[in-house]
mmCIF file of C-alpha atoms in Angstrom:
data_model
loop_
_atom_site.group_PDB
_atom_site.id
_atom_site.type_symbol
_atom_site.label_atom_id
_atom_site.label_comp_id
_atom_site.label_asym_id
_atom_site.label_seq_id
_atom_site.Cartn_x
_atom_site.Cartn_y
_atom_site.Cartn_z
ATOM 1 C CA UNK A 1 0.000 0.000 0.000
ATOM 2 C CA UNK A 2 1.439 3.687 -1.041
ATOM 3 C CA UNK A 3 1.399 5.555 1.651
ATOM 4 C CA UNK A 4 0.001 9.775 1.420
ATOM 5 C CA UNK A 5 2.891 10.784 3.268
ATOM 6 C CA UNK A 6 6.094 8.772 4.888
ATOM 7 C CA UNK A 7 9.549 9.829 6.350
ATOM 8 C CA UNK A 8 11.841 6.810 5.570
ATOM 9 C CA UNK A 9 15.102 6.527 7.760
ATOM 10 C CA UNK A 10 15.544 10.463 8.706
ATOM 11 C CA UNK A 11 18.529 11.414 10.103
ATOM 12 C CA UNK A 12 19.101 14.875 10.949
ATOM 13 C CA UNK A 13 22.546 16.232 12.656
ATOM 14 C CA UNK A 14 23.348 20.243 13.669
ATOM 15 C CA UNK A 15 27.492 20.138 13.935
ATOM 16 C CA UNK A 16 28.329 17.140 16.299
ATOM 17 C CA UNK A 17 24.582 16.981 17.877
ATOM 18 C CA UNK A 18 22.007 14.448 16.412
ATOM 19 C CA UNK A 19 18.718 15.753 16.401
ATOM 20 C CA UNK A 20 17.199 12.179 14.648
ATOM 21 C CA UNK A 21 18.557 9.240 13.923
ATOM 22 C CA UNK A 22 16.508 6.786 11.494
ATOM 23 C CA UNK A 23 13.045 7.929 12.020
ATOM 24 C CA UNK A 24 10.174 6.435 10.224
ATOM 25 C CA UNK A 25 6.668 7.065 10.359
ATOM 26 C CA UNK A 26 4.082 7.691 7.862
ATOM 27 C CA UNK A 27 0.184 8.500 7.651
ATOM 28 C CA UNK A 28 -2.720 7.909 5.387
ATOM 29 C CA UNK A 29 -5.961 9.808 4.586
ATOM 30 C CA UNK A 30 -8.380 9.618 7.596
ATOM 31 C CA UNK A 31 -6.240 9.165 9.992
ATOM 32 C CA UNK A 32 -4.186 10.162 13.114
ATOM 33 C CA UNK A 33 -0.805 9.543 13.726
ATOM 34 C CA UNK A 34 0.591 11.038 17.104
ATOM 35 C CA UNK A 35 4.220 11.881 17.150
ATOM 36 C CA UNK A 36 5.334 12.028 21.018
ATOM 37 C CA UNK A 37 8.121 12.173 23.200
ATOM 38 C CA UNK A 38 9.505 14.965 25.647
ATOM 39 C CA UNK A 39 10.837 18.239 25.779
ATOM 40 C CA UNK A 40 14.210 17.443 23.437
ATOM 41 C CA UNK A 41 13.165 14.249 22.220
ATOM 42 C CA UNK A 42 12.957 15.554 18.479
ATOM 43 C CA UNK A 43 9.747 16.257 17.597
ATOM 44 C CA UNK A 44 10.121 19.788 16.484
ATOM 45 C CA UNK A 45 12.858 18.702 14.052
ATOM 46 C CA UNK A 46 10.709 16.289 13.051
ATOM 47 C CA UNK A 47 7.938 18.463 11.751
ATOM 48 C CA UNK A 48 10.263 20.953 10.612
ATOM 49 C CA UNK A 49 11.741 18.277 7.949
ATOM 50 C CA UNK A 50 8.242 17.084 7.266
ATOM 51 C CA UNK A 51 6.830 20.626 6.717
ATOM 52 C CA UNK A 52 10.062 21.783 4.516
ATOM 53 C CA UNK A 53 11.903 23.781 7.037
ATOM 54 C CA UNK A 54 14.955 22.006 6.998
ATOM 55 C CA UNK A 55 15.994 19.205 4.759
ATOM 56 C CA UNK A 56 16.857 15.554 6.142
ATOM 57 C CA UNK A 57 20.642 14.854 6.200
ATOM 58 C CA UNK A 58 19.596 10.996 5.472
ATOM 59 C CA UNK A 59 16.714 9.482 5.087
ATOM 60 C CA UNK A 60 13.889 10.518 2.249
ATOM 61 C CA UNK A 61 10.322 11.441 2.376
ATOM 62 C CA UNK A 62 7.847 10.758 -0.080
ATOM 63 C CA UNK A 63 4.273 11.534 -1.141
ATOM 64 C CA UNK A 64 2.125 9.513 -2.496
ATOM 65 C CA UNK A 65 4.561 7.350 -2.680
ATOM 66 C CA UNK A 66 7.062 9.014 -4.909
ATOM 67 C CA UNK A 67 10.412 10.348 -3.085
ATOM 68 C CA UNK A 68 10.369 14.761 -2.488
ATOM 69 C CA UNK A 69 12.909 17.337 -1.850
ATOM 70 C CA UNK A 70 11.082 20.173 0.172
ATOM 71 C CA UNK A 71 13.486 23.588 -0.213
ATOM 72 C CA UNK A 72 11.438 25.099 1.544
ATOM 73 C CA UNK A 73 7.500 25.467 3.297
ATOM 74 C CA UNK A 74 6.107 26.716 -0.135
ATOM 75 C CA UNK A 75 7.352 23.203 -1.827
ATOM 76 C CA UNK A 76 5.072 21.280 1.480
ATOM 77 C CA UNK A 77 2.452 23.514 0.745
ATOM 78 C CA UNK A 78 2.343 22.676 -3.057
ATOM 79 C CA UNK A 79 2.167 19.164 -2.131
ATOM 80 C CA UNK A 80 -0.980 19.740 0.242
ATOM 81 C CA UNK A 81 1.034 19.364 3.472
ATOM 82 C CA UNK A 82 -0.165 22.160 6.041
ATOM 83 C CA UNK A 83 1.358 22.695 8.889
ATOM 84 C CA UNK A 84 0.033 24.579 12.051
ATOM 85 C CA UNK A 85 2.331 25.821 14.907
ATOM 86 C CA UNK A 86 1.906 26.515 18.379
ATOM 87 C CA UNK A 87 1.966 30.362 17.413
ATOM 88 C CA UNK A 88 -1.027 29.700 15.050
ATOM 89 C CA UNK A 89 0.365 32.850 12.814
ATOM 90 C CA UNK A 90 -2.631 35.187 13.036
ATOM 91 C CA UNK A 91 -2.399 39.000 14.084
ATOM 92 C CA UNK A 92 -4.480 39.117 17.816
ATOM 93 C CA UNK A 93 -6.119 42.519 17.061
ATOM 94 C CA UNK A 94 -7.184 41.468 13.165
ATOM 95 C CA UNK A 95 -10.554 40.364 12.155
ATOM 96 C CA UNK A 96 -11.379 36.499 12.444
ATOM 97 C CA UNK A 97 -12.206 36.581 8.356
ATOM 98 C CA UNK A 98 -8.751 38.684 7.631
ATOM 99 C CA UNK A 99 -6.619 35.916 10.016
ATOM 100 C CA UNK A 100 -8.668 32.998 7.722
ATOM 101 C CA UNK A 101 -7.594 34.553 4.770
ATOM 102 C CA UNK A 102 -4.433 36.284 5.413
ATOM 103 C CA UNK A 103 -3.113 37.287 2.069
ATOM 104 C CA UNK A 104 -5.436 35.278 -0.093
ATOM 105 C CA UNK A 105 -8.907 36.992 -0.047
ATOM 106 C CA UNK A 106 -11.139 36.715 -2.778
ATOM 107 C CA UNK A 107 -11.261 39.976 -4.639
ATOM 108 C CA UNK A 108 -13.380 41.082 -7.160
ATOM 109 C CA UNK A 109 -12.838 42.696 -10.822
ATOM 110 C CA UNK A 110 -13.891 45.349 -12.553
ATOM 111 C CA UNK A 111 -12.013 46.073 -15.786
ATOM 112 C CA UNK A 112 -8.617 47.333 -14.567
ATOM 113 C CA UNK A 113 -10.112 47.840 -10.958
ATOM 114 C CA UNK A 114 -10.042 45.577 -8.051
ATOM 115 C CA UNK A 115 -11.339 45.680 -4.691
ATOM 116 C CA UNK A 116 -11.405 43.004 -1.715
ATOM 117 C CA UNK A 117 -14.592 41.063 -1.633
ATOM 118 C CA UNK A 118 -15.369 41.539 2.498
ATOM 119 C CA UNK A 119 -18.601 39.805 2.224
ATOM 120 C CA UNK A 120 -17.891 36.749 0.010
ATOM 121 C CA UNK A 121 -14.733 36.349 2.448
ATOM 122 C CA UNK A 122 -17.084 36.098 5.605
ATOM 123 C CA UNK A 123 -19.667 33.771 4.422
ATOM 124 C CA UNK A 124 -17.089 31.539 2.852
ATOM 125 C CA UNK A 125 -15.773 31.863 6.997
ATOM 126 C CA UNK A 126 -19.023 31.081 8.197
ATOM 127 C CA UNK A 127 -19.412 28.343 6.142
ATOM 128 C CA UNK A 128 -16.070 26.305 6.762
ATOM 129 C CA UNK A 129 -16.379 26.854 10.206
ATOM 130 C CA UNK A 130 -19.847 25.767 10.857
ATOM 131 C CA UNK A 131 -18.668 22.547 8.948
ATOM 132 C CA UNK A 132 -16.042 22.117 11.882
ATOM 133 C CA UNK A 133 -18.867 22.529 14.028
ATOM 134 C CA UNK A 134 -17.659 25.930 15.278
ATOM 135 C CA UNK A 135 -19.995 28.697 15.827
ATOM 136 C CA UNK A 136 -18.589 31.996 15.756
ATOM 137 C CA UNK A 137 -20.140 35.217 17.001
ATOM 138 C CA UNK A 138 -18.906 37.912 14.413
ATOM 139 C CA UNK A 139 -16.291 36.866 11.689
ATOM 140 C CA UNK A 140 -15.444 40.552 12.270
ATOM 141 C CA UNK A 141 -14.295 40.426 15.744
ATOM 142 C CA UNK A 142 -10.467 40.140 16.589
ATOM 143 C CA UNK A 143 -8.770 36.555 16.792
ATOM 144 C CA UNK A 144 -7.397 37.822 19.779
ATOM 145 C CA UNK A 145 -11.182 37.699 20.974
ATOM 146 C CA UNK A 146 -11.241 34.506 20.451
ATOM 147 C CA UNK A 147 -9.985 31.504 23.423
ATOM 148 C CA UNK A 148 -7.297 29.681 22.916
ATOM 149 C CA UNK A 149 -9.318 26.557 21.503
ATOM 150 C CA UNK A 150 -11.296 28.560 18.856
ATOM 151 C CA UNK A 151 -7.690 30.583 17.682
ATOM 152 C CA UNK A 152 -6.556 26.671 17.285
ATOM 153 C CA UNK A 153 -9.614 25.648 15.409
ATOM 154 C CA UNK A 154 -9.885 28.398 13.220
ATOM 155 C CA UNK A 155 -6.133 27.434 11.926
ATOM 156 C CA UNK A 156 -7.332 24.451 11.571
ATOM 157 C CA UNK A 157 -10.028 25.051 9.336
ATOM 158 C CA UNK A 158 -8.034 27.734 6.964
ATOM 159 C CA UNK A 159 -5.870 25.234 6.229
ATOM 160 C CA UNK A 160 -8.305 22.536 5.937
ATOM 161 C CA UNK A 161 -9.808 25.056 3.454
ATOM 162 C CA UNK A 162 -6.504 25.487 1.775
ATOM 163 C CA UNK A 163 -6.288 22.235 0.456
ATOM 164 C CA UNK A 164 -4.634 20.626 3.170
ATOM 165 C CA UNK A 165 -4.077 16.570 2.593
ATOM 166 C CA UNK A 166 -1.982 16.625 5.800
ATOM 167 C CA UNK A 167 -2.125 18.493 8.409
ATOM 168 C CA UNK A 168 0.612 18.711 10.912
ATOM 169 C CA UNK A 169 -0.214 19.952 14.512
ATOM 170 C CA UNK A 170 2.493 21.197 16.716
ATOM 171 C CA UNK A 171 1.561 20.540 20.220
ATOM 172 C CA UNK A 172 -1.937 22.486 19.851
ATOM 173 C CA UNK A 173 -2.995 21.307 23.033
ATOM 174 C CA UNK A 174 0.094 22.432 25.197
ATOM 175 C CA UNK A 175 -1.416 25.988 26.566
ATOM 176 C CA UNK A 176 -4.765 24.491 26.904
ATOM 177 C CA UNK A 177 -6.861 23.995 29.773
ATOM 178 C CA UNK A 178 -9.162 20.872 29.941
ATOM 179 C CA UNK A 179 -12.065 21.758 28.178
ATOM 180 C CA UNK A 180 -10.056 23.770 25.371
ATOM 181 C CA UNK A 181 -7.469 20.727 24.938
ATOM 182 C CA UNK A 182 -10.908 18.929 24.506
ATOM 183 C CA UNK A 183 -12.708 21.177 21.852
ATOM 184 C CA UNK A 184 -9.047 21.157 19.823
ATOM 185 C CA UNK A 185 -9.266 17.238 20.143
ATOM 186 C CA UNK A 186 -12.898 17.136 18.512
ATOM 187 C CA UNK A 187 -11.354 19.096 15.733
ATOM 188 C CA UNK A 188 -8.578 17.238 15.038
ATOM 189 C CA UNK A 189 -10.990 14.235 14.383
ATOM 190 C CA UNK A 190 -13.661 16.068 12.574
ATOM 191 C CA UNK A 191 -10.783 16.278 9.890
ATOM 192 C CA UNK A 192 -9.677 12.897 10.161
ATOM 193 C CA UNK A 193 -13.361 12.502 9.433
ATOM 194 C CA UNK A 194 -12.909 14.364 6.433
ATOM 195 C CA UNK A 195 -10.368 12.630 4.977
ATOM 196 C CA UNK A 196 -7.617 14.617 6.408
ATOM 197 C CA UNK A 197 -4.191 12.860 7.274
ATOM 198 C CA UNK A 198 -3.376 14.654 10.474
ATOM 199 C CA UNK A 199 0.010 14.168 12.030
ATOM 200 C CA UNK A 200 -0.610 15.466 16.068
ATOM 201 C CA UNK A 201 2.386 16.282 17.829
ATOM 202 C CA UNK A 202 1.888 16.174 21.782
ATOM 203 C CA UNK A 203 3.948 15.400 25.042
ATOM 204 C CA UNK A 204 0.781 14.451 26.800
ATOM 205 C CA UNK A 205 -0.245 10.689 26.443
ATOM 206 C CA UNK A 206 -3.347 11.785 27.814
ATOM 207 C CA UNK A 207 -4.507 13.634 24.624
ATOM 208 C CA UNK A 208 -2.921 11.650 22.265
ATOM 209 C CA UNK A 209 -4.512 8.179 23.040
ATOM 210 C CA UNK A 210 -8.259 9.296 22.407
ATOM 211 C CA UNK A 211 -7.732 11.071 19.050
ATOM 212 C CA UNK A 212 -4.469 8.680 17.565
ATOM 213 C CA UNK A 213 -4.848 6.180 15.444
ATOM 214 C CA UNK A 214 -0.991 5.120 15.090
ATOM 215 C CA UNK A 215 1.781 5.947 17.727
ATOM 216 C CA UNK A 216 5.406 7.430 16.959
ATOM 217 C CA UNK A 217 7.486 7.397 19.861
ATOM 218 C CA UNK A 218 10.861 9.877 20.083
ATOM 219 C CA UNK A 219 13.210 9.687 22.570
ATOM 220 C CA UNK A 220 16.151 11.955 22.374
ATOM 221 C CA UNK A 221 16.242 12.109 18.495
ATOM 222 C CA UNK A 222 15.608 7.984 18.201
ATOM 223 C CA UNK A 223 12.589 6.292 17.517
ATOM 224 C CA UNK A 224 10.979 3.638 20.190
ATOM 225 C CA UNK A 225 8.645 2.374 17.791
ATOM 226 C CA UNK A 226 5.506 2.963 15.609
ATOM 227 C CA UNK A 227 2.224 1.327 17.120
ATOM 228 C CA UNK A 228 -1.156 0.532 15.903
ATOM 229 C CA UNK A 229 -3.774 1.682 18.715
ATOM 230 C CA UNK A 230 -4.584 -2.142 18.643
ATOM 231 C CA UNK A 231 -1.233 -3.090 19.654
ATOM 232 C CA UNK A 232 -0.728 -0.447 22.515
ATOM 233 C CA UNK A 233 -3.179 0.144 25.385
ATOM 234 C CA UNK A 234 -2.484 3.481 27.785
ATOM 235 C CA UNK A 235 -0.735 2.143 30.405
ATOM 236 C CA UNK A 236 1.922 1.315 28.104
ATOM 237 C CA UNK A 237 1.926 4.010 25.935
ATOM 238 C CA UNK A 238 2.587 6.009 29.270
ATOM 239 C CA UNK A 239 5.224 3.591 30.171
ATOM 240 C CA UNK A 240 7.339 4.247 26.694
ATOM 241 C CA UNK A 241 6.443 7.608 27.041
ATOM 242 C CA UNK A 242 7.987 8.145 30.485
ATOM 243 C CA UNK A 243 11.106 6.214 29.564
ATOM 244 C CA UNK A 244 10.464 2.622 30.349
ATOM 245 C CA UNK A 245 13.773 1.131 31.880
ATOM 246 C CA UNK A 246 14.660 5.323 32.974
ATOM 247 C CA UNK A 247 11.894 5.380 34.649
ATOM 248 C CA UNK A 248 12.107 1.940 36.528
ATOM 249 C CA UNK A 249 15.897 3.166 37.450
ATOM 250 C CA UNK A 250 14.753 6.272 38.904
ATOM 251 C CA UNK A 251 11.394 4.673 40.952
ATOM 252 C CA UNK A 252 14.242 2.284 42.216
ATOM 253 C CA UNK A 253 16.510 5.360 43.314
ATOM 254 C CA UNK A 254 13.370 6.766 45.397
ATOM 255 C CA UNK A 255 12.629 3.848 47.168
ATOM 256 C CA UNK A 256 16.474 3.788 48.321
ATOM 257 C CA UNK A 257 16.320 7.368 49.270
ATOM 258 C CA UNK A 258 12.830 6.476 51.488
ATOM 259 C CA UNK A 259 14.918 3.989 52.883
ATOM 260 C CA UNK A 260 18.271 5.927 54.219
ATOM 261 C CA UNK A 261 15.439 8.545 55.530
#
């Protein structure tokens, strides 16, 4: 089976550092793969290869099943690979319709004139988010209006709009309380729904496991494994997650420490 989108043996180094060594994942239409590990594991050179940031120093990538050379974001884009970072890019004190559009409103024509088209820009708004079951007030209040959960799903939606095939989440969840986390997680699988390969990046176990339909573990630039949901339950995802055998070591260390005191 061709996969939509697969990193095959990426390495990555900076000088004498390895940020990844031999990392392979990949991700089909309709689906959710969850990239985790923690803070330095490589996940955010991960996505940066994957979204055409920086260029694998082994290892290939390929779409659709034919190998690709991003140079740059504009060469992911092309392909239909969106990615959406913790920052969301969107101007706080903008309208929600100018943040959705950003650059690529519809305009209209006149001869040699040509003007912005403000109203065919805010029902096309209203329309692709009431499909991601979001309800917005005013498409012409500020994003910064907005919670942190509704700025997430409305950069989810442009780029859904945008002709995203993948979509690649950077750890959308990580400044969210509970019930935002939660309204970020129903959008991530209203566009699996859709079709949508989404690639979720996440340190939390806790929001990955609902939402993820295949598991990528990183640990300090190395992969642990890829996992069908089938073959992993919680508890163990958690277990990999925390470190395994570090984390037996160090439980093992705190019962000595209980016992000297």
């Amino acid at each position: 089976m061709t996969n939509l989108l697969e990193a095959d043996k990426i390495s990555k180094y900076y000088g004498n550092i390895v940020a990844l060594s031999d990392i392979s994942a990949h991700v089909n239409a309709g689906e959710v793969t969850c990239i985790l590990g923690d803070n330095g594991a490589g996940k955010s050179s991960f996505i940066k290869i994957l979204s055409g940031v920086h260029q694998p120093d082994e290892g290939r990538l390929l779409v659709d099943g034919e190998p690709v050379l991003f140079q740059s974001p504009r060469d992911a884009r092309a392909k239909g690979i969106a990615t959406v970072y913790q920052d969301l890019a969107m101007v706080p004190l903008m309208s929600i319709w100018r943040n959705f559009f950003l650059g690529a409103e519809p305009r209209k024509r006149f001869g040699p004139l040509e003007w912005l088209d403000a109203a065919t820009a805010k029902r096309i708004v209203r329309k692709e988010l009431h499909e991601m079951g979001i309800d917005i007030r005013d498409p012409d209040q500020p994003v910064g209006t907005l919670s942190g959960g509704e700025r997430q799903s409305v950069a989810i939606a442009r780029a859904v709009y945008f002709g995203a095939r993948v979509l690649i989440l950077d750890e959308p969840t990580s400044a969210l309380g509970v019930k935002q986390a939660g309204v970020v997680l129903k959008y991530i699988l209203q566009s699996r729904d859709r079709g949508i390969a989404v690639i979720f990046i996440t340190h939390n176990p806790h929001h990955a496991y609902p939402v993820g339909d295949r598991f990528v573990i990183l640990n300090r630039g190395t992969s642990l494994g890829s996992f069908e949901k089938s073959a992993l339950d919680f508890e163990e995802l958690t277990r990999l997650m925390a470190g395994g055998r570090e984390l037996a070591e160090l439980e093992h260390e705190l019962e000595a420490i209980k016992a000297e005191v």
